[in-house]
PDB file of C-alpha atoms in Angstrom:
ATOM      1  CA  MET A 895      17.062 208.881 167.558  1.00  0.00           C
ATOM      2  CA  LYS A 896      17.175 208.209 170.644  1.00  0.00           C
ATOM      3  CA  PHE A 897      13.858 206.141 172.853  1.00  0.00           C
ATOM      4  CA  THR A 898      13.325 205.395 176.139  1.00  0.00           C
ATOM      5  CA  LEU A 899      10.134 203.425 176.567  1.00  0.00           C
ATOM      6  CA  VAL A 900       7.886 203.551 179.239  1.00  0.00           C
ATOM      7  CA  ILE A 901       5.709 199.497 179.471  1.00  0.00           C
ATOM      8  CA  LEU A 902       2.537 199.645 181.932  1.00  0.00           C
ATOM      9  CA  GLY A 903       0.590 196.635 180.731  1.00  0.00           C
ATOM     10  CA  ALA A 904       1.081 193.229 181.823  1.00  0.00           C
ATOM     11  CA  PRO A 905       1.989 190.774 179.230  1.00  0.00           C
ATOM     12  CA  TYR A 906      -1.405 188.832 178.795  1.00  0.00           C
ATOM     13  CA  SER A 907      -3.495 191.780 179.804  1.00  0.00           C
ATOM     14  CA  ASP A 908      -3.984 193.631 176.871  1.00  0.00           C
ATOM     15  CA  SER A 909      -1.450 194.950 173.819  1.00  0.00           C
ATOM     16  CA  ALA A 910       1.313 197.324 175.819  1.00  0.00           C
ATOM     17  CA  SER A 911       3.689 195.072 175.986  1.00  0.00           C
ATOM     18  CA  GLN A 912       3.555 193.486 173.086  1.00  0.00           C
ATOM     19  CA  THR A 913       2.931 196.564 171.115  1.00  0.00           C
ATOM     20  CA  ALA A 914       6.105 198.708 173.281  1.00  0.00           C
ATOM     21  CA  LEU A 915       8.064 195.181 171.873  1.00  0.00           C
ATOM     22  CA  ALA A 916       7.174 195.127 168.874  1.00  0.00           C
ATOM     23  CA  PHE A 917       8.627 199.541 169.003  1.00  0.00           C
ATOM     24  CA  ALA A 918      11.502 198.878 170.724  1.00  0.00           C
ATOM     25  CA  GLN A 919      12.652 195.506 167.315  1.00  0.00           C
ATOM     26  CA  ALA A 920      11.101 198.250 164.749  1.00  0.00           C
ATOM     27  CA  ALA A 921      13.488 201.530 166.251  1.00  0.00           C
ATOM     28  CA  LEU A 922      16.269 199.220 166.652  1.00  0.00           C
ATOM     29  CA  ALA A 923      16.454 197.630 163.239  1.00  0.00           C
ATOM     30  CA  ASN A 924      15.525 201.843 161.820  1.00  0.00           C
ATOM     31  CA  GLY A 925      18.768 202.906 163.296  1.00  0.00           C
ATOM     32  CA  HIS A 926      17.538 203.787 166.155  1.00  0.00           C
ATOM     33  CA  ASN A 927      18.481 203.712 170.118  1.00  0.00           C
ATOM     34  CA  ILE A 928      16.715 202.446 172.863  1.00  0.00           C
ATOM     35  CA  TYR A 929      18.281 204.387 176.306  1.00  0.00           C
ATOM     36  CA  ARG A 930      15.734 202.529 178.714  1.00  0.00           C
ATOM     37  CA  LEU A 931      13.394 200.221 178.884  1.00  0.00           C
ATOM     38  CA  PHE A 932      10.941 200.867 182.263  1.00  0.00           C
ATOM     39  CA  PHE A 933       8.402 198.666 183.356  1.00  0.00           C
ATOM     40  CA  TYR A 934       5.928 199.985 185.486  1.00  0.00           C
ATOM     41  CA  ALA A 935       2.363 199.059 187.451  1.00  0.00           C
ATOM     42  CA  ASP A 936       2.109 195.915 185.682  1.00  0.00           C
ATOM     43  CA  GLY A 937       4.274 196.157 183.478  1.00  0.00           C
ATOM     44  CA  ILE A 938       6.789 195.113 185.649  1.00  0.00           C
ATOM     45  CA  HIS A 939       5.497 191.378 184.908  1.00  0.00           C
ATOM     46  CA  ASN A 940       7.228 191.955 181.470  1.00  0.00           C
ATOM     47  CA  ALA A 941      10.226 190.868 183.682  1.00  0.00           C
ATOM     48  CA  THR A 942       9.066 187.344 185.438  1.00  0.00           C
ATOM     49  CA  ARG A 943      11.201 184.925 184.300  1.00  0.00           C
ATOM     50  CA  LEU A 944       7.959 182.700 185.827  1.00  0.00           C
ATOM     51  CA  ALA A 945       6.214 183.248 183.439  1.00  0.00           C
ATOM     52  CA  ALA A 946       5.102 178.966 181.187  1.00  0.00           C
ATOM     53  CA  PRO A 947       1.860 180.621 178.410  1.00  0.00           C
ATOM     54  CA  PRO A 948       0.867 177.623 176.650  1.00  0.00           C
ATOM     55  CA  GLN A 949       3.213 176.645 173.645  1.00  0.00           C
ATOM     56  CA  ASP A 950       1.248 177.690 170.837  1.00  0.00           C
ATOM     57  CA  GLU A 951       1.175 181.287 172.468  1.00  0.00           C
ATOM     58  CA  HIS A 952       4.306 184.208 172.271  1.00  0.00           C
ATOM     59  CA  ASP A 953       5.946 184.378 175.364  1.00  0.00           C
ATOM     60  CA  LEU A 954       6.414 187.431 175.777  1.00  0.00           C
ATOM     61  CA  PRO A 955       8.864 187.328 179.043  1.00  0.00           C
ATOM     62  CA  ALA A 956      10.924 185.854 176.913  1.00  0.00           C
ATOM     63  CA  SER A 957      10.808 188.038 174.748  1.00  0.00           C
ATOM     64  CA  TRP A 958      11.987 190.979 176.207  1.00  0.00           C
ATOM     65  CA  GLN A 959      14.730 188.441 177.832  1.00  0.00           C
ATOM     66  CA  GLN A 960      15.943 188.553 174.289  1.00  0.00           C
ATOM     67  CA  LEU A 961      15.672 191.588 173.094  1.00  0.00           C
ATOM     68  CA  ILE A 962      17.610 192.925 176.176  1.00  0.00           C
ATOM     69  CA  GLU A 963      20.642 190.169 176.367  1.00  0.00           C
ATOM     70  CA  GLN A 964      20.592 190.769 172.268  1.00  0.00           C
ATOM     71  CA  HIS A 965      21.493 194.669 172.449  1.00  0.00           C
ATOM     72  CA  GLN A 966      22.836 195.233 175.802  1.00  0.00           C
ATOM     73  CA  LEU A 967      19.114 197.239 176.219  1.00  0.00           C
ATOM     74  CA  ASP A 968      18.898 199.359 179.951  1.00  0.00           C
ATOM     75  CA  ALA A 969      16.006 197.727 181.129  1.00  0.00           C
ATOM     76  CA  VAL A 970      15.316 198.767 184.583  1.00  0.00           C
ATOM     77  CA  VAL A 971      12.075 197.491 187.067  1.00  0.00           C
ATOM     78  CA  CYS A 972      10.193 199.971 189.062  1.00  0.00           C
ATOM     79  CA  ILE A 973      11.111 198.211 192.422  1.00  0.00           C
ATOM     80  CA  ALA A 974       7.823 199.534 194.565  1.00  0.00           C
ATOM     81  CA  ALA A 975       5.643 198.348 191.645  1.00  0.00           C
ATOM     82  CA  ALA A 976       8.051 194.981 192.106  1.00  0.00           C
ATOM     83  CA  LEU A 977       7.910 194.931 195.491  1.00  0.00           C
ATOM     84  CA  ARG A 978       3.809 195.227 195.747  1.00  0.00           C
ATOM     85  CA  ARG A 979       2.872 191.864 193.427  1.00  0.00           C
ATOM     86  CA  GLY A 980       5.788 189.941 194.209  1.00  0.00           C
ATOM     87  CA  LEU A 981       9.028 190.868 191.721  1.00  0.00           C
ATOM     88  CA  LEU A 982      11.953 190.139 193.843  1.00  0.00           C
ATOM     89  CA  ASP A 983      15.628 189.888 193.233  1.00  0.00           C
ATOM     90  CA  ALA A 984      18.726 188.562 194.997  1.00  0.00           C
ATOM     91  CA  THR A 985      18.684 191.108 197.239  1.00  0.00           C
ATOM     92  CA  GLU A 986      15.231 191.774 198.122  1.00  0.00           C
ATOM     93  CA  ALA A 987      14.238 188.471 198.506  1.00  0.00           C
ATOM     94  CA  GLU A 988      16.694 188.450 201.027  1.00  0.00           C
ATOM     95  CA  ARG A 989      15.643 191.756 202.972  1.00  0.00           C
ATOM     96  CA  TYR A 990      12.088 190.393 202.824  1.00  0.00           C
ATOM     97  CA  GLN A 991      12.973 186.634 204.479  1.00  0.00           C
ATOM     98  CA  LYS A 992      11.619 185.376 200.908  1.00  0.00           C
ATOM     99  CA  GLY A 993      12.805 181.322 200.013  1.00  0.00           C
ATOM    100  CA  SER A 994      13.724 182.485 195.909  1.00  0.00           C
ATOM    101  CA  ASP A 995      14.048 185.418 193.869  1.00  0.00           C
ATOM    102  CA  ASN A 996      12.233 185.486 190.144  1.00  0.00           C
ATOM    103  CA  ILE A 997      13.021 188.240 188.387  1.00  0.00           C
ATOM    104  CA  ALA A 998      14.707 187.363 184.749  1.00  0.00           C
ATOM    105  CA  GLN A 999      17.834 187.823 184.339  1.00  0.00           C
ATOM    106  CA  GLY A1000      18.484 191.008 182.129  1.00  0.00           C
ATOM    107  CA  PHE A1001      16.732 193.190 184.047  1.00  0.00           C
ATOM    108  CA  GLU A1002      17.077 195.528 187.648  1.00  0.00           C
ATOM    109  CA  LEU A1003      14.708 196.205 190.394  1.00  0.00           C
ATOM    110  CA  SER A1004      15.741 200.481 190.945  1.00  0.00           C
ATOM    111  CA  GLY A1005      13.198 203.561 191.533  1.00  0.00           C
ATOM    112  CA  LEU A1006      11.624 206.491 189.760  1.00  0.00           C
ATOM    113  CA  GLY A1007      15.605 208.194 189.897  1.00  0.00           C
ATOM    114  CA  GLN A1008      15.709 205.911 186.714  1.00  0.00           C
ATOM    115  CA  LEU A1009      12.866 207.024 184.316  1.00  0.00           C
ATOM    116  CA  ILE A1010      13.925 210.540 185.673  1.00  0.00           C
ATOM    117  CA  GLU A1011      16.646 210.572 184.216  1.00  0.00           C
ATOM    118  CA  ALA A1012      16.333 208.525 180.972  1.00  0.00           C
ATOM    119  CA  SER A1013      13.271 211.432 179.894  1.00  0.00           C
ATOM    120  CA  ALA A1014      16.712 214.064 180.630  1.00  0.00           C
ATOM    121  CA  ALA A1015      18.736 211.963 178.230  1.00  0.00           C
ATOM    122  CA  SER A1016      16.359 210.082 175.946  1.00  0.00           C
ATOM    123  CA  ASP A1017      15.223 212.559 172.588  1.00  0.00           C
ATOM    124  CA  ARG A1018      11.481 210.582 172.963  1.00  0.00           C
ATOM    125  CA  VAL A1019       9.541 209.054 176.465  1.00  0.00           C
ATOM    126  CA  LEU A1020       7.229 206.689 174.693  1.00  0.00           C
ATOM    127  CA  THR A1021       4.366 205.428 177.548  1.00  0.00           C
ATOM    128  CA  PHE A1022       3.291 201.626 175.953  1.00  0.00           C
ATOM    129  CA  GLY A1023      -0.010 200.596 178.919  1.00  0.00           C
ATOM    130  CA  PRO A1024      -3.524 202.316 180.194  1.00  0.00           C
TER     131      PRO A1024
END
């Protein structure tokens, strides 16, 4: 089965991000395919490289990054949602004359067209979050 996951929840605001991560890990472990991860709304905060949770808490952004790297997953962050919330790649940081970027390696900024294309190419699209 080929899945696209839409993650709407921020890493520590509710359980959406953790549940999506657990689902992705289980799906991959059981031989399924993740066609695309699409981070939207507050879910874009999973793509920051600046999160620094306490040592006794699970580092969800780092876990997403490890999963993406380990399985070479396509991880798309909605550019409009990201810009509104201050998540930038190097190109957007330069365009908006910001001092630096803060998107983690493995994630890319793109538009909703990527979600539409993934929906057409996947067997199932699952949404995690409010």
